[in-house]
mmCIF file of C-alpha atoms in Angstrom:
data_model
loop_
_atom_site.group_PDB
_atom_site.id
_atom_site.type_symbol
_atom_site.label_atom_id
_atom_site.label_comp_id
_atom_site.label_asym_id
_atom_site.label_seq_id
_atom_site.Cartn_x
_atom_site.Cartn_y
_atom_site.Cartn_z
ATOM 1 C CA UNK A 1 88.423 100.440 110.668
ATOM 2 C CA UNK A 2 87.460 97.684 108.243
ATOM 3 C CA UNK A 3 85.394 94.684 109.247
ATOM 4 C CA UNK A 4 87.501 92.461 106.970
ATOM 5 C CA UNK A 5 87.760 88.877 108.083
ATOM 6 C CA UNK A 6 91.075 87.002 108.438
ATOM 7 C CA UNK A 7 90.220 85.003 105.300
ATOM 8 C CA UNK A 8 89.499 88.169 103.338
ATOM 9 C CA UNK A 9 92.804 89.687 104.536
ATOM 10 C CA UNK A 10 94.713 86.554 103.480
ATOM 11 C CA UNK A 11 93.078 86.302 100.044
ATOM 12 C CA UNK A 12 93.361 90.004 99.216
ATOM 13 C CA UNK A 13 96.969 90.518 100.396
ATOM 14 C CA UNK A 14 99.448 91.064 97.554
ATOM 15 C CA UNK A 15 103.005 92.345 97.277
ATOM 16 C CA UNK A 16 102.228 95.814 95.947
ATOM 17 C CA UNK A 17 104.688 97.608 93.677
ATOM 18 C CA UNK A 18 102.808 100.837 92.929
ATOM 19 C CA UNK A 19 101.527 102.909 95.878
ATOM 20 C CA UNK A 20 99.459 106.081 96.104
ATOM 21 C CA UNK A 21 101.219 109.052 97.751
ATOM 22 C CA UNK A 22 98.468 109.265 100.422
ATOM 23 C CA UNK A 23 100.063 109.380 103.886
ATOM 24 C CA UNK A 24 99.498 106.516 106.305
ATOM 25 C CA UNK A 25 98.019 107.783 109.603
ATOM 26 C CA UNK A 26 100.341 107.299 112.616
ATOM 27 C CA UNK A 27 97.501 106.080 114.814
ATOM 28 C CA UNK A 28 96.748 103.255 112.307
ATOM 29 C CA UNK A 29 100.355 102.091 112.288
ATOM 30 C CA UNK A 30 100.468 102.243 116.105
ATOM 31 C CA UNK A 31 97.290 100.153 116.256
ATOM 32 C CA UNK A 32 98.708 97.537 113.864
ATOM 33 C CA UNK A 33 102.057 97.313 115.657
ATOM 34 C CA UNK A 34 100.340 97.038 119.048
ATOM 35 C CA UNK A 35 98.299 94.048 117.875
ATOM 36 C CA UNK A 36 101.305 92.458 116.121
ATOM 37 C CA UNK A 37 103.033 92.065 119.495
ATOM 38 C CA UNK A 38 100.887 88.931 119.894
ATOM 39 C CA UNK A 39 102.473 87.140 116.956
ATOM 40 C CA UNK A 40 103.889 83.729 118.038
ATOM 41 C CA UNK A 41 107.529 83.365 118.947
ATOM 42 C CA UNK A 42 109.535 80.492 120.436
ATOM 43 C CA UNK A 43 109.875 80.766 124.231
ATOM 44 C CA UNK A 44 108.222 84.193 123.823
ATOM 45 C CA UNK A 45 111.552 85.697 122.729
ATOM 46 C CA UNK A 46 109.853 88.347 120.538
ATOM 47 C CA UNK A 47 113.178 88.981 118.801
ATOM 48 C CA UNK A 48 111.880 91.501 116.283
ATOM 49 C CA UNK A 49 112.722 95.192 116.257
ATOM 50 C CA UNK A 50 111.786 97.833 113.721
ATOM 51 C CA UNK A 51 111.827 101.487 112.756
ATOM 52 C CA UNK A 52 109.067 102.915 110.558
ATOM 53 C CA UNK A 53 109.993 105.954 108.465
ATOM 54 C CA UNK A 54 107.858 108.392 106.493
ATOM 55 C CA UNK A 55 108.060 111.899 104.992
ATOM 56 C CA UNK A 56 111.428 113.744 105.217
ATOM 57 C CA UNK A 57 113.426 111.056 107.032
ATOM 58 C CA UNK A 58 112.346 108.407 104.519
ATOM 59 C CA UNK A 59 113.104 110.652 101.551
ATOM 60 C CA UNK A 60 116.562 111.444 102.959
ATOM 61 C CA UNK A 61 117.377 107.778 103.519
ATOM 62 C CA UNK A 62 116.215 106.815 100.032
ATOM 63 C CA UNK A 63 118.356 109.583 98.473
ATOM 64 C CA UNK A 64 121.403 108.211 100.353
ATOM 65 C CA UNK A 65 120.670 104.641 99.098
ATOM 66 C CA UNK A 66 120.229 105.823 95.518
ATOM 67 C CA UNK A 67 123.599 107.610 95.734
ATOM 68 C CA UNK A 68 125.426 104.605 97.217
ATOM 69 C CA UNK A 69 126.640 101.323 95.746
ATOM 70 C CA UNK A 70 125.255 98.025 97.038
ATOM 71 C CA UNK A 71 127.229 96.977 100.106
ATOM 72 C CA UNK A 72 129.958 94.358 99.872
ATOM 73 C CA UNK A 73 130.032 91.928 101.577
ATOM 74 C CA UNK A 74 126.244 91.558 101.668
ATOM 75 C CA UNK A 75 124.334 91.415 104.903
ATOM 76 C CA UNK A 76 123.177 87.820 104.277
ATOM 77 C CA UNK A 77 122.312 85.651 101.330
ATOM 78 C CA UNK A 78 118.559 85.612 100.654
ATOM 79 C CA UNK A 79 118.734 83.944 97.194
ATOM 80 C CA UNK A 80 119.656 80.407 98.173
ATOM 81 C CA UNK A 81 116.445 78.882 96.698
ATOM 82 C CA UNK A 82 117.958 79.743 93.285
ATOM 83 C CA UNK A 83 120.299 76.728 93.666
ATOM 84 C CA UNK A 84 117.172 74.468 93.431
ATOM 85 C CA UNK A 85 116.221 74.194 89.726
ATOM 86 C CA UNK A 86 112.476 74.163 90.479
ATOM 87 C CA UNK A 87 112.765 77.316 92.594
ATOM 88 C CA UNK A 88 114.941 79.082 90.067
ATOM 89 C CA UNK A 89 112.396 78.293 87.346
ATOM 90 C CA UNK A 90 109.585 79.683 89.568
ATOM 91 C CA UNK A 91 111.605 82.841 90.181
ATOM 92 C CA UNK A 92 112.126 83.317 86.393
ATOM 93 C CA UNK A 93 108.428 82.660 85.771
ATOM 94 C CA UNK A 94 107.332 85.298 88.248
ATOM 95 C CA UNK A 95 109.945 87.734 86.929
ATOM 96 C CA UNK A 96 108.683 87.347 83.367
ATOM 97 C CA UNK A 97 105.092 87.892 84.432
ATOM 98 C CA UNK A 98 105.983 90.997 86.455
ATOM 99 C CA UNK A 99 108.078 92.586 83.664
ATOM 100 C CA UNK A 100 105.394 91.787 81.094
ATOM 101 C CA UNK A 101 102.765 93.487 83.304
ATOM 102 C CA UNK A 102 104.968 96.616 83.286
ATOM 103 C CA UNK A 103 105.665 96.290 79.513
ATOM 104 C CA UNK A 104 109.423 96.067 80.178
ATOM 105 C CA UNK A 105 111.338 94.092 77.560
ATOM 106 C CA UNK A 106 114.171 91.825 78.685
ATOM 107 C CA UNK A 107 116.694 93.795 76.578
ATOM 108 C CA UNK A 108 115.484 97.171 77.946
ATOM 109 C CA UNK A 109 118.327 97.857 80.353
ATOM 110 C CA UNK A 110 117.173 101.394 81.181
ATOM 111 C CA UNK A 111 113.694 100.281 82.161
ATOM 112 C CA UNK A 112 115.049 97.460 84.274
ATOM 113 C CA UNK A 113 117.444 99.876 85.961
ATOM 114 C CA UNK A 114 114.482 102.140 86.720
ATOM 115 C CA UNK A 115 112.690 99.202 88.358
ATOM 116 C CA UNK A 116 115.727 98.599 90.592
ATOM 117 C CA UNK A 117 115.599 102.277 91.574
ATOM 118 C CA UNK A 118 111.894 101.852 92.306
ATOM 119 C CA UNK A 119 112.865 99.029 94.676
ATOM 120 C CA UNK A 120 115.083 101.447 96.569
ATOM 121 C CA UNK A 121 112.318 103.999 96.844
ATOM 122 C CA UNK A 122 109.872 101.265 97.872
ATOM 123 C CA UNK A 123 107.629 101.774 94.823
ATOM 124 C CA UNK A 124 106.387 105.147 96.107
ATOM 125 C CA UNK A 125 105.113 103.800 99.432
ATOM 126 C CA UNK A 126 104.652 106.637 101.924
ATOM 127 C CA UNK A 127 105.937 104.585 104.829
ATOM 128 C CA UNK A 128 108.589 101.903 105.135
ATOM 129 C CA UNK A 129 109.189 99.555 108.058
ATOM 130 C CA UNK A 130 112.852 98.570 108.584
ATOM 131 C CA UNK A 131 113.123 95.277 110.452
ATOM 132 C CA UNK A 132 116.270 94.084 112.310
ATOM 133 C CA UNK A 133 117.223 91.996 115.307
ATOM 134 C CA UNK A 134 120.092 91.017 117.562
ATOM 135 C CA UNK A 135 122.911 89.197 115.694
ATOM 136 C CA UNK A 136 122.899 86.495 118.407
ATOM 137 C CA UNK A 137 119.512 85.324 117.263
ATOM 138 C CA UNK A 138 119.583 82.090 115.234
ATOM 139 C CA UNK A 139 117.370 80.428 112.663
ATOM 140 C CA UNK A 140 114.375 79.823 114.996
ATOM 141 C CA UNK A 141 114.233 83.555 115.820
ATOM 142 C CA UNK A 142 114.462 84.429 112.111
ATOM 143 C CA UNK A 143 111.299 82.354 111.706
ATOM 144 C CA UNK A 144 109.707 84.181 114.609
ATOM 145 C CA UNK A 145 110.457 87.512 112.893
ATOM 146 C CA UNK A 146 108.874 86.172 109.674
ATOM 147 C CA UNK A 147 105.670 85.267 111.578
ATOM 148 C CA UNK A 148 105.620 88.768 113.089
ATOM 149 C CA UNK A 149 105.983 90.398 109.665
ATOM 150 C CA UNK A 150 103.219 88.196 108.222
ATOM 151 C CA UNK A 151 100.965 89.193 111.138
ATOM 152 C CA UNK A 152 101.686 92.849 110.341
ATOM 153 C CA UNK A 153 100.850 92.381 106.652
ATOM 154 C CA UNK A 154 97.423 90.838 107.492
ATOM 155 C CA UNK A 155 96.675 93.508 110.091
ATOM 156 C CA UNK A 156 97.526 96.179 107.487
ATOM 157 C CA UNK A 157 95.027 94.606 105.123
ATOM 158 C CA UNK A 158 92.394 94.720 107.852
ATOM 159 C CA UNK A 159 93.001 98.470 107.930
ATOM 160 C CA UNK A 160 92.681 98.768 104.157
ATOM 161 C CA UNK A 161 96.445 99.152 103.705
ATOM 162 C CA UNK A 162 98.888 97.221 101.502
ATOM 163 C CA UNK A 163 102.501 96.184 101.784
ATOM 164 C CA UNK A 164 105.483 94.705 100.031
ATOM 165 C CA UNK A 165 108.290 92.845 101.885
ATOM 166 C CA UNK A 166 111.654 94.033 100.561
ATOM 167 C CA UNK A 167 114.607 91.744 101.130
ATOM 168 C CA UNK A 168 116.424 93.847 98.522
ATOM 169 C CA UNK A 169 116.943 96.635 101.037
ATOM 170 C CA UNK A 170 119.365 94.385 102.889
ATOM 171 C CA UNK A 171 121.762 95.286 100.098
ATOM 172 C CA UNK A 172 121.984 98.707 101.858
ATOM 173 C CA UNK A 173 121.817 97.275 105.385
ATOM 174 C CA UNK A 174 124.751 99.079 106.949
ATOM 175 C CA UNK A 175 123.709 102.421 105.504
ATOM 176 C CA UNK A 176 120.132 101.921 106.816
ATOM 177 C CA UNK A 177 121.319 100.932 110.279
ATOM 178 C CA UNK A 178 123.673 103.887 110.472
ATOM 179 C CA UNK A 179 120.854 106.256 109.393
ATOM 180 C CA UNK A 180 118.340 105.004 111.977
ATOM 181 C CA UNK A 181 120.964 104.693 114.759
ATOM 182 C CA UNK A 182 121.204 100.912 115.026
ATOM 183 C CA UNK A 183 124.579 99.265 115.668
ATOM 184 C CA UNK A 184 125.892 97.148 112.817
ATOM 185 C CA UNK A 185 128.038 95.289 115.349
ATOM 186 C CA UNK A 186 125.102 94.117 117.435
ATOM 187 C CA UNK A 187 122.228 93.918 114.911
ATOM 188 C CA UNK A 188 121.483 92.298 111.552
ATOM 189 C CA UNK A 189 119.077 93.967 109.113
ATOM 190 C CA UNK A 190 116.347 91.507 108.081
ATOM 191 C CA UNK A 191 114.205 93.315 105.505
ATOM 192 C CA UNK A 192 112.147 96.351 104.680
ATOM 193 C CA UNK A 193 108.390 96.536 104.248
ATOM 194 C CA UNK A 194 106.742 99.123 102.032
ATOM 195 C CA UNK A 195 103.380 100.279 103.484
ATOM 196 C CA UNK A 196 100.644 102.352 101.865
ATOM 197 C CA UNK A 197 97.554 102.185 99.640
ATOM 198 C CA UNK A 198 97.769 100.366 96.306
ATOM 199 C CA UNK A 199 97.198 101.951 92.941
ATOM 200 C CA UNK A 200 94.216 99.815 91.954
ATOM 201 C CA UNK A 201 94.677 99.957 88.218
ATOM 202 C CA UNK A 202 98.468 99.542 88.137
ATOM 203 C CA UNK A 203 99.200 96.438 86.002
ATOM 204 C CA UNK A 204 102.138 95.473 88.199
ATOM 205 C CA UNK A 205 99.733 95.066 91.129
ATOM 206 C CA UNK A 206 97.432 92.762 89.191
ATOM 207 C CA UNK A 207 99.615 90.282 87.364
ATOM 208 C CA UNK A 208 98.676 86.643 88.158
ATOM 209 C CA UNK A 209 100.522 84.909 90.932
ATOM 210 C CA UNK A 210 99.463 81.287 90.982
ATOM 211 C CA UNK A 211 99.332 79.169 94.080
ATOM 212 C CA UNK A 212 100.042 75.448 94.320
ATOM 213 C CA UNK A 213 96.990 73.208 94.984
ATOM 214 C CA UNK A 214 96.681 72.101 98.581
ATOM 215 C CA UNK A 215 97.365 68.475 97.695
ATOM 216 C CA UNK A 216 100.595 69.558 96.023
ATOM 217 C CA UNK A 217 102.239 70.728 99.245
ATOM 218 C CA UNK A 218 100.210 69.283 102.136
ATOM 219 C CA UNK A 219 99.443 65.713 103.209
ATOM 220 C CA UNK A 220 96.812 64.637 105.658
ATOM 221 C CA UNK A 221 97.456 61.429 107.639
ATOM 222 C CA UNK A 222 95.264 59.535 110.042
ATOM 223 C CA UNK A 223 91.939 61.227 109.235
#
């Protein structure tokens, strides 16, 4: 296992969109998930649940998603920040940078459609975590689940692995839940997470993703 520090894991983590086909060892995933149990959660609810798929089951599920339309109504709306002009502009900026890195022109409908299909197949990742939780859980527990997923991403980096959170997979939520044997009536699908080893020289993995300066988002009072 790597001796990577927490800081190194944070600074080297990226949302990877081109993975090697190399399989992810089960014992590594078990080790990561065992440690992730210690992620913080309000009143120690630990609301998160997940199924991790690889190999034949993952390929079968992805084939079903590719052959199915997006569900309607959607599981939940995850694009609300678009109503804020600043957030919409940021989304468009990142989209432009990503498509430029892949040499996909705005008018190239076929190439953009291929990218959507790559989303469904999790960019070639050999393992995908499907995250869901009890529908009775409210906003605080959604935050708890986010902290759990962030903990998983950093633990994966410690192991030399990479990831990509995939809210897009919620557009196939009912199909996914049916496939893995989770009740749509009792559970909401939160997101997927592609897991694997990054293709180091893939341009889509290296396009710049700027961060706001600390004094742009954080204030310090009373020091």
